[in-house]
Amino acid sequence: MKNKILIANRGEIAVRIIRAAKELGYETVAVYSVADQQSLHVKLADEAVCIGGNKSKESYLNMNNILSAAISTGCNAIHPGYGFLAENSEFVEMVERCNIAFIGPSSKSISLIGDKSAARSLAKANGIPIVEGSDGVISDAQEGLKIAKKIGYPVMIKASSGGGGRGISIVRSDEEFLSAFERTAMEAETSFGDASLYIERFIESPKHIEIQIIADAKGNYVHMFERDCSMQRRNQKMIEEAPSTILNELLRRKIGMAAIKLAKAIHYVNAGTLEFLVDSKGSFYFIEMNTRIQVEHPVTEAITGLDIVKEQIKIAYGKELSFKQRDVKVNGHAIECRINAEDAMHGFMPTPGKITNILFPGGMGVRIDTHIYPGYEVPPFYDSLLAKLIVHAPTRREAIKKMRIALEQFVIEGISTNIEYQYLIMHNPDFIKGQYDTGFIARFNTLVEAENNE
Ligand code: ADP
Ligand code: ADP
Ligand code: MG
């Protein structure tokens, strides 16, 4: 029987996975919503199945329809991509029960560490530093208020099931606390179907440093170094790079070892990412684990020369990792810019609509992962990511130069994007020096807005 993979996702990541599967000689099945009928992943896969209406709930979150599609097309594996059902342990359990390989960790691992509050307890029990905060989820607003007082303001209220930067609020005083708590609980309920919240001390101007790990079912664990994802807008990543400019060898080793320790503690198999905040004194704190492929994985692929998605697939089919820790070496520097359908120069309004023309940049060390093409209509129903532009060069300085030229030569007509905004950041003196933290974009926006108002 031929190996056949259903890709339970859309957009650039579905395209990325189809390519990896094809390289391995596996067949692919795409699923799509009505709005995505003309999407590239549908055209590139060997087969495609419509799984429902435009709303994610009706299609990409529709577990029964996705499983039916997998069974009726004879798939023996499902790759979930990121977002949607990627970290849903109920879905993964259903996949397992159907005797289909899930290209990701077991439902058990996900239920152990997928909940962000539970992940904190697990890290703590394994001696990995976490941000000071609540023990577990908070039962009600009054209890939360007491904990916030004890930690001292500012604090962050965070959804246990949160992701993609949503379900997070910063609170600066007792007066703000109760209403922020109610608001965040409501947002968490509507976005994630789970209102549980926990609290963390707000770390001022930290760096977001994450460790890519990968493990096979034979007990081999490897970390693939860090990514610096501190360039964020509203807790959502916009630019990622590797290696980080702020880690020395000792700190790099310490965080890498912490990541492996936690992954081993839950017998994690497949690719995963452990996210940490690093403060100005160089102390690091675990914040969460993403039990899936991440948007920014190409940055790691660029500096290591290893294909993470192909490894993910092979691992799910029971193969051993094709490399050992000693084989993973950092070569040069990589930067990724997320190109989004949003009018970044005017408040980041989403800009769905028809793309009339595109010119992609290219050349040595330039990679584009995307699902867009001339004539493609960006639907208003899903996230705004249009393309990921990744550059790789011997040094950070050269990577920045390459990125500037690539952005300059990247033309998307018909809708507004954030290409010009990314271009501005690539010229910012603090970014060039590597001196930026998670507060950079908020400060930068104040400048852009001031200029717009002149
Ligand atoms: P990454 O962690 O890979 O950098 P993001 O945080 O940008 O990626 O999330 C990637 C996509 O997955 C976004 O569309 C985001 O909304 C979605 N997502 C992430 N976590 C969750 C979650 N827990 N529930 C639902 N969607 C999520
Ligand atoms: P998500 O699940 O949405 O990815 P995270 O817990 O990973 O949420 O946090 C997203 C971002 O929010 C972090 O990268 C960081 O910039 C910011 N953040 C989260 N927790 C804290 C904290 N305790 N102090 C300061 N910033 C934080
Ligand atoms: Mg995160």
Short mmCIF file of C-alpha atoms in Angstrom, two decimals, residues 25-374:
data_model
loop_
_atom_site.label_atom_id
_atom_site.label_comp_id
_atom_site.label_asym_id
_atom_site.label_seq_id
_atom_site.Cartn_x
_atom_site.Cartn_y
_atom_site.Cartn_z
CA GLY A 25 7.37 9.83 -2.57
CA TYR A 26 4.14 9.88 -0.57
CA GLU A 27 0.70 10.71 -1.96
CA THR A 28 -1.18 13.73 -0.66
CA VAL A 29 -4.79 14.66 -0.04
CA ALA A 30 -5.78 18.28 0.49
CA VAL A 31 -8.92 19.37 2.30
CA TYR A 32 -10.55 22.72 1.68
CA SER A 33 -13.45 24.96 2.57
CA VAL A 34 -15.78 26.37 -0.07
CA ALA A 35 -13.85 29.67 0.05
CA ASP A 36 -10.56 27.86 -0.63
CA GLN A 37 -11.63 26.02 -3.77
CA GLN A 38 -9.09 27.98 -5.83
CA SER A 39 -6.32 27.75 -3.25
CA LEU A 40 -2.88 26.49 -4.29
CA HIS A 41 -2.80 23.56 -1.87
CA VAL A 42 -5.90 22.15 -3.58
CA LYS A 43 -4.18 22.31 -6.96
CA LEU A 44 -0.87 20.83 -5.79
CA ALA A 45 -2.17 17.80 -3.89
CA ASP A 46 -2.87 14.51 -5.68
CA GLU A 47 -6.47 14.61 -4.47
CA ALA A 48 -8.65 17.19 -2.76
CA VAL A 49 -11.80 16.93 -0.67
CA CYS A 50 -14.17 19.76 0.22
CA ILE A 51 -14.87 19.50 3.95
CA GLY A 52 -17.38 22.29 4.51
CA GLY A 53 -18.28 25.94 4.60
CA ASN A 54 -16.18 29.06 4.91
CA LYS A 55 -16.17 29.35 8.68
CA SER A 56 -13.30 27.40 10.27
CA LYS A 57 -15.83 25.65 12.52
CA GLU A 58 -17.57 24.24 9.45
CA SER A 59 -14.41 23.04 7.72
CA TYR A 60 -10.86 23.18 9.11
CA LEU A 61 -12.13 22.59 12.65
CA ASN A 62 -14.67 19.98 11.57
CA MET A 63 -13.14 16.81 13.00
CA ASN A 64 -15.71 14.38 11.62
CA ASN A 65 -15.51 15.70 8.08
CA ILE A 66 -11.71 15.66 8.11
CA LEU A 67 -11.58 12.10 9.41
CA SER A 68 -14.18 10.98 6.87
CA ALA A 69 -12.09 12.53 4.12
CA ALA A 70 -9.00 10.69 5.39
CA ILE A 71 -10.76 7.35 5.59
CA SER A 72 -12.59 7.60 2.28
CA THR A 73 -9.39 8.50 0.41
CA GLY A 74 -7.39 5.77 2.13
CA CYS A 75 -4.90 7.98 3.99
CA ASN A 76 -2.67 6.38 6.60
CA ALA A 77 -1.41 9.64 8.11
CA ILE A 78 -2.65 13.16 8.88
CA HIS A 79 -0.45 16.25 9.12
CA PRO A 80 -2.23 19.03 11.04
CA GLY A 81 0.06 21.98 10.20
CA TYR A 82 -0.29 24.79 12.78
CA GLY A 83 -3.38 26.42 14.27
CA PHE A 84 -6.78 24.77 13.68
CA LEU A 85 -6.70 21.22 15.12
CA ALA A 86 -2.92 20.93 15.48
CA GLU A 87 -2.96 21.02 19.27
CA ASN A 88 -6.37 19.52 19.89
CA SER A 89 -5.89 16.32 21.92
CA GLU A 90 -9.48 15.21 21.30
CA PHE A 91 -8.87 15.27 17.54
CA VAL A 92 -5.54 13.50 17.90
CA GLU A 93 -7.21 10.80 19.97
CA MET A 94 -9.82 10.31 17.25
CA VAL A 95 -7.05 10.00 14.66
CA GLU A 96 -5.25 7.44 16.81
CA ARG A 97 -8.42 5.42 17.27
CA CYS A 98 -8.88 5.26 13.49
CA ASN A 99 -5.41 3.73 13.21
CA ILE A 100 -4.15 6.69 11.25
CA ALA A 101 -0.71 8.07 12.12
CA PHE A 102 -0.82 11.61 13.47
CA ILE A 103 2.19 13.58 12.25
CA GLY A 104 2.85 15.17 15.60
CA PRO A 105 3.03 14.04 19.22
CA SER A 106 0.63 11.62 20.92
CA SER A 107 -2.70 12.85 22.28
CA LYS A 108 -1.27 12.02 25.71
CA SER A 109 1.69 14.38 25.31
CA ILE A 110 -0.63 17.12 24.09
CA SER A 111 -2.98 16.73 27.03
CA LEU A 112 -0.01 16.84 29.40
CA ILE A 113 1.59 20.02 28.09
CA GLY A 114 -0.87 21.66 25.68
CA ASP A 115 -2.69 23.45 28.46
CA LYS A 116 -0.43 26.41 29.21
CA SER A 117 -1.15 26.50 32.92
CA ALA A 118 -0.49 22.75 33.27
CA ALA A 119 2.71 23.21 31.28
CA ARG A 120 3.94 25.69 33.89
CA SER A 121 3.41 23.17 36.70
CA LEU A 122 5.18 20.49 34.69
CA ALA A 123 8.15 22.76 34.03
CA LYS A 124 8.33 23.72 37.68
CA ALA A 125 8.25 20.08 38.77
CA ASN A 126 11.19 19.45 36.43
CA GLY A 127 13.25 22.27 37.85
CA ILE A 128 12.84 24.56 34.84
CA PRO A 129 12.36 28.22 35.72
CA ILE A 130 8.92 29.70 35.01
CA VAL A 131 7.58 33.23 35.35
CA GLU A 132 6.30 33.93 38.85
CA GLY A 133 2.52 33.52 38.81
CA SER A 134 -0.52 31.51 39.83
CA ASP A 135 -0.35 27.82 40.68
CA GLY A 136 -2.74 26.45 38.11
CA VAL A 137 -5.83 28.16 36.77
CA ILE A 138 -7.70 30.79 38.73
CA SER A 139 -11.15 29.89 40.01
CA ASP A 140 -12.60 33.41 40.09
CA ALA A 141 -11.75 37.08 39.66
CA GLN A 142 -11.44 37.74 43.42
CA GLU A 143 -8.86 34.98 43.82
CA GLY A 144 -7.04 36.41 40.79
CA LEU A 145 -6.99 39.85 42.36
CA LYS A 146 -5.34 38.47 45.48
CA ILE A 147 -2.67 36.71 43.44
CA ALA A 148 -2.04 39.81 41.32
CA LYS A 149 -1.59 41.91 44.48
CA LYS A 150 0.88 39.37 45.82
CA ILE A 151 2.94 39.26 42.59
CA GLY A 152 2.81 43.02 42.15
CA TYR A 153 1.76 44.94 39.00
CA PRO A 154 1.97 44.83 36.08
CA VAL A 155 0.70 41.28 35.61
CA MET A 156 -0.52 39.33 32.63
CA ILE A 157 -3.78 37.44 32.58
CA LYS A 158 -3.46 34.58 30.11
CA ALA A 159 -5.83 31.99 28.66
CA SER A 160 -4.78 28.41 29.43
CA SER A 161 -5.82 27.31 25.95
CA GLY A 162 -4.59 30.48 24.24
CA GLY A 163 -2.47 30.75 21.12
CA GLY A 164 -1.51 33.10 18.31
CA GLY A 165 -1.11 35.96 20.80
CA ARG A 166 -4.81 36.04 21.66
CA GLY A 167 -6.35 35.74 25.12
CA ILE A 168 -3.62 37.74 26.84
CA SER A 169 -4.15 40.98 28.81
CA ILE A 170 -1.75 43.18 30.67
CA VAL A 171 -3.05 44.71 33.92
CA ARG A 172 -1.35 47.59 35.69
CA SER A 173 -3.47 48.14 38.81
CA ASP A 174 -6.13 46.73 41.17
CA GLU A 175 -8.70 49.02 39.54
CA GLU A 176 -8.14 47.51 36.10
CA PHE A 177 -8.02 43.92 37.29
CA LEU A 178 -11.65 42.80 37.57
CA SER A 179 -12.83 44.14 34.22
CA ALA A 180 -9.69 42.84 32.45
CA PHE A 181 -10.31 39.43 34.00
CA GLU A 182 -13.91 39.27 32.75
CA ARG A 183 -12.92 40.52 29.31
CA THR A 184 -10.09 38.00 28.91
CA ALA A 185 -12.26 35.12 30.14
CA MET A 186 -14.87 36.03 27.54
CA GLU A 187 -12.30 36.30 24.76
CA ALA A 188 -10.81 32.95 25.79
CA GLU A 189 -14.25 31.33 25.76
CA THR A 190 -15.12 32.63 22.27
CA SER A 191 -11.68 32.02 20.71
CA PHE A 192 -10.72 28.73 22.33
CA GLY A 193 -13.92 27.35 23.89
CA ASP A 194 -12.24 27.44 27.29
CA ALA A 195 -12.44 30.36 29.71
CA SER A 196 -9.73 29.19 32.14
CA LEU A 197 -7.11 31.79 32.94
CA TYR A 198 -3.83 31.99 34.81
CA ILE A 199 -1.61 34.88 35.88
CA GLU A 200 2.04 35.69 35.29
CA ARG A 201 4.20 38.58 36.37
CA PHE A 202 4.69 40.91 33.40
CA ILE A 203 8.33 40.85 32.40
CA GLU A 204 9.37 44.26 31.09
CA SER A 205 10.91 44.28 27.62
CA PRO A 206 11.93 40.62 27.41
CA LYS A 207 13.35 38.69 24.48
CA HIS A 208 11.26 35.82 23.13
CA ILE A 209 13.65 32.91 22.60
CA GLU A 210 12.37 29.51 21.57
CA ILE A 211 14.06 26.15 21.12
CA GLN A 212 13.18 23.80 18.29
CA ILE A 213 13.36 20.21 19.40
CA ILE A 214 12.70 16.99 17.55
CA ALA A 215 12.43 13.44 18.83
CA ASP A 216 11.71 10.03 17.35
CA ALA A 217 9.89 7.07 18.89
CA LYS A 218 13.23 5.35 19.52
CA GLY A 219 14.15 7.81 22.25
CA ASN A 220 16.48 10.09 20.28
CA TYR A 221 16.10 13.73 21.33
CA VAL A 222 17.78 16.56 19.48
CA HIS A 223 17.56 20.32 19.85
CA MET A 224 18.05 22.48 16.79
CA PHE A 225 19.08 25.67 18.56
CA GLU A 226 17.05 28.79 19.10
CA ARG A 227 14.98 31.30 17.21
CA ASP A 228 14.59 34.89 18.34
CA CYS A 229 10.96 35.88 17.83
CA SER A 230 10.94 39.10 19.83
CA MET A 231 9.71 41.17 16.90
CA GLN A 232 6.01 41.00 17.77
CA ARG A 233 2.89 43.06 17.38
CA ARG A 234 0.27 42.43 20.05
CA ASN A 235 2.09 39.28 21.22
CA GLN A 236 2.03 37.92 17.65
CA LYS A 237 5.31 37.27 15.83
CA MET A 238 6.22 39.29 12.76
CA ILE A 239 9.94 38.70 12.18
CA GLU A 240 12.00 35.75 13.38
CA GLU A 241 15.70 35.11 13.21
CA ALA A 242 18.34 32.56 14.16
CA PRO A 243 20.72 32.50 15.84
CA SER A 244 19.77 35.07 18.49
CA THR A 245 22.10 38.01 19.03
CA ILE A 246 21.68 37.90 22.82
CA LEU A 247 22.64 34.35 23.71
CA ASN A 248 26.18 33.46 24.68
CA GLU A 249 27.28 29.83 24.40
CA LEU A 250 26.59 29.12 28.08
CA LEU A 251 23.04 30.50 28.02
CA ARG A 252 22.36 28.77 24.68
CA ARG A 253 23.41 25.46 26.18
CA LYS A 254 21.40 25.99 29.37
CA ILE A 255 18.15 26.81 27.56
CA GLY A 256 18.67 23.99 25.06
CA MET A 257 19.19 21.52 27.92
CA ALA A 258 16.08 22.76 29.74
CA ALA A 259 14.03 22.26 26.56
CA ILE A 260 15.26 18.70 26.07
CA LYS A 261 14.67 17.89 29.73
CA LEU A 262 11.03 18.94 29.59
CA ALA A 263 10.41 17.16 26.27
CA LYS A 264 11.88 13.96 27.70
CA ALA A 265 9.79 14.26 30.85
CA ILE A 266 6.61 13.86 28.79
CA HIS A 267 8.10 11.29 26.38
CA TYR A 268 7.50 13.75 23.59
CA VAL A 269 7.80 12.42 20.05
CA ASN A 270 7.99 14.51 16.82
CA ALA A 271 8.83 18.21 16.37
CA GLY A 272 7.99 20.75 19.05
CA THR A 273 9.01 24.15 20.31
CA LEU A 274 9.61 25.32 23.84
CA GLU A 275 9.16 29.04 24.27
CA PHE A 276 11.07 31.11 26.82
CA LEU A 277 11.30 34.74 27.83
CA VAL A 278 14.77 36.08 28.59
CA ASP A 279 15.00 39.25 30.70
CA SER A 280 17.61 41.99 30.54
CA LYS A 281 19.72 40.22 33.18
CA GLY A 282 19.90 37.04 31.13
CA SER A 283 17.52 35.03 33.32
CA PHE A 284 15.24 32.76 31.31
CA TYR A 285 11.70 31.58 32.00
CA PHE A 286 9.69 28.86 30.24
CA ILE A 287 6.30 30.14 29.01
CA GLU A 288 4.76 27.40 26.86
CA MET A 289 5.32 24.52 24.50
CA ASN A 290 3.91 24.44 20.97
CA THR A 291 3.31 20.79 20.17
CA ARG A 292 3.39 21.23 16.40
CA ILE A 293 5.34 22.64 13.49
CA GLN A 294 5.71 26.39 13.83
CA VAL A 295 5.25 29.16 11.33
CA GLU A 296 8.91 30.19 11.64
CA HIS A 297 10.47 26.70 11.26
CA PRO A 298 12.22 27.64 7.94
CA VAL A 299 14.62 29.89 9.84
CA THR A 300 15.95 26.82 11.64
CA GLU A 301 15.99 24.82 8.41
CA ALA A 302 18.10 27.53 6.82
CA ILE A 303 20.82 27.59 9.47
CA THR A 304 20.93 23.81 10.02
CA GLY A 305 20.29 22.61 6.46
CA LEU A 306 17.77 20.08 7.80
CA ASP A 307 14.18 19.60 6.61
CA ILE A 308 12.00 19.56 9.73
CA VAL A 309 8.74 18.67 7.97
CA LYS A 310 10.27 15.68 6.18
CA GLU A 311 11.68 14.47 9.52
CA GLN A 312 8.23 14.93 11.10
CA ILE A 313 6.68 12.68 8.47
CA LYS A 314 9.36 10.02 8.72
CA ILE A 315 9.09 9.96 12.51
CA ALA A 316 5.31 9.46 12.32
CA TYR A 317 5.91 6.47 10.04
CA GLY A 318 8.18 4.97 12.70
CA LYS A 319 11.58 5.89 11.26
CA GLU A 320 14.56 6.98 13.27
CA LEU A 321 15.76 10.60 13.19
CA SER A 322 18.20 10.92 10.30
CA PHE A 323 20.64 12.99 12.38
CA LYS A 324 22.14 13.09 15.87
CA GLN A 325 22.76 16.06 18.13
CA ARG A 326 26.38 16.28 17.01
CA ASP A 327 25.24 16.61 13.37
CA VAL A 328 23.22 19.75 14.06
CA LYS A 329 25.46 22.73 13.42
CA VAL A 330 24.65 26.38 12.96
CA ASN A 331 25.66 27.74 9.59
CA GLY A 332 25.28 31.48 9.00
CA HIS A 333 22.26 33.58 9.84
CA ALA A 334 18.61 33.45 8.76
CA ILE A 335 15.75 35.96 9.00
CA GLU A 336 12.07 35.49 8.21
CA CYS A 337 9.57 38.25 7.51
CA ARG A 338 5.90 37.35 7.66
CA ILE A 339 4.14 39.01 4.73
CA ASN A 340 0.55 39.67 5.76
CA ALA A 341 -2.59 40.92 4.07
CA GLU A 342 -2.85 43.95 6.29
CA ASP A 343 -2.38 47.67 5.78
CA ALA A 344 0.53 48.04 8.16
CA MET A 345 1.06 51.74 7.48
CA HIS A 346 -2.54 52.46 8.48
CA GLY A 347 -3.35 50.57 11.67
CA PHE A 348 -2.87 47.03 10.35
CA MET A 349 -6.41 46.73 8.95
CA PRO A 350 -6.92 43.33 7.27
CA THR A 351 -6.97 43.61 3.46
CA PRO A 352 -8.66 40.60 1.90
CA GLY A 353 -9.35 40.78 -1.84
CA LYS A 354 -8.02 39.89 -5.27
CA ILE A 355 -4.29 39.86 -5.92
CA THR A 356 -3.93 41.15 -9.44
CA ASN A 357 -0.21 40.70 -9.91
CA ILE A 358 2.83 39.34 -8.08
CA LEU A 359 6.57 39.50 -8.57
CA PHE A 360 8.52 37.24 -6.22
CA PRO A 361 12.08 38.03 -5.18
CA GLY A 362 14.67 35.30 -5.57
CA GLY A 363 18.34 34.50 -5.85
CA MET A 364 20.81 32.72 -3.65
CA GLY A 365 19.65 32.31 -0.06
CA VAL A 366 16.11 33.57 -0.67
CA ARG A 367 13.16 31.30 0.12
CA ILE A 368 9.45 31.99 -0.18
CA ASP A 369 6.78 29.77 1.32
CA THR A 370 3.41 30.84 0.05
CA HIS A 371 0.08 29.83 -1.41
CA ILE A 372 -0.62 33.03 -3.35
CA TYR A 373 -0.46 33.51 -7.14
CA PRO A 374 -1.62 36.23 -9.57
#
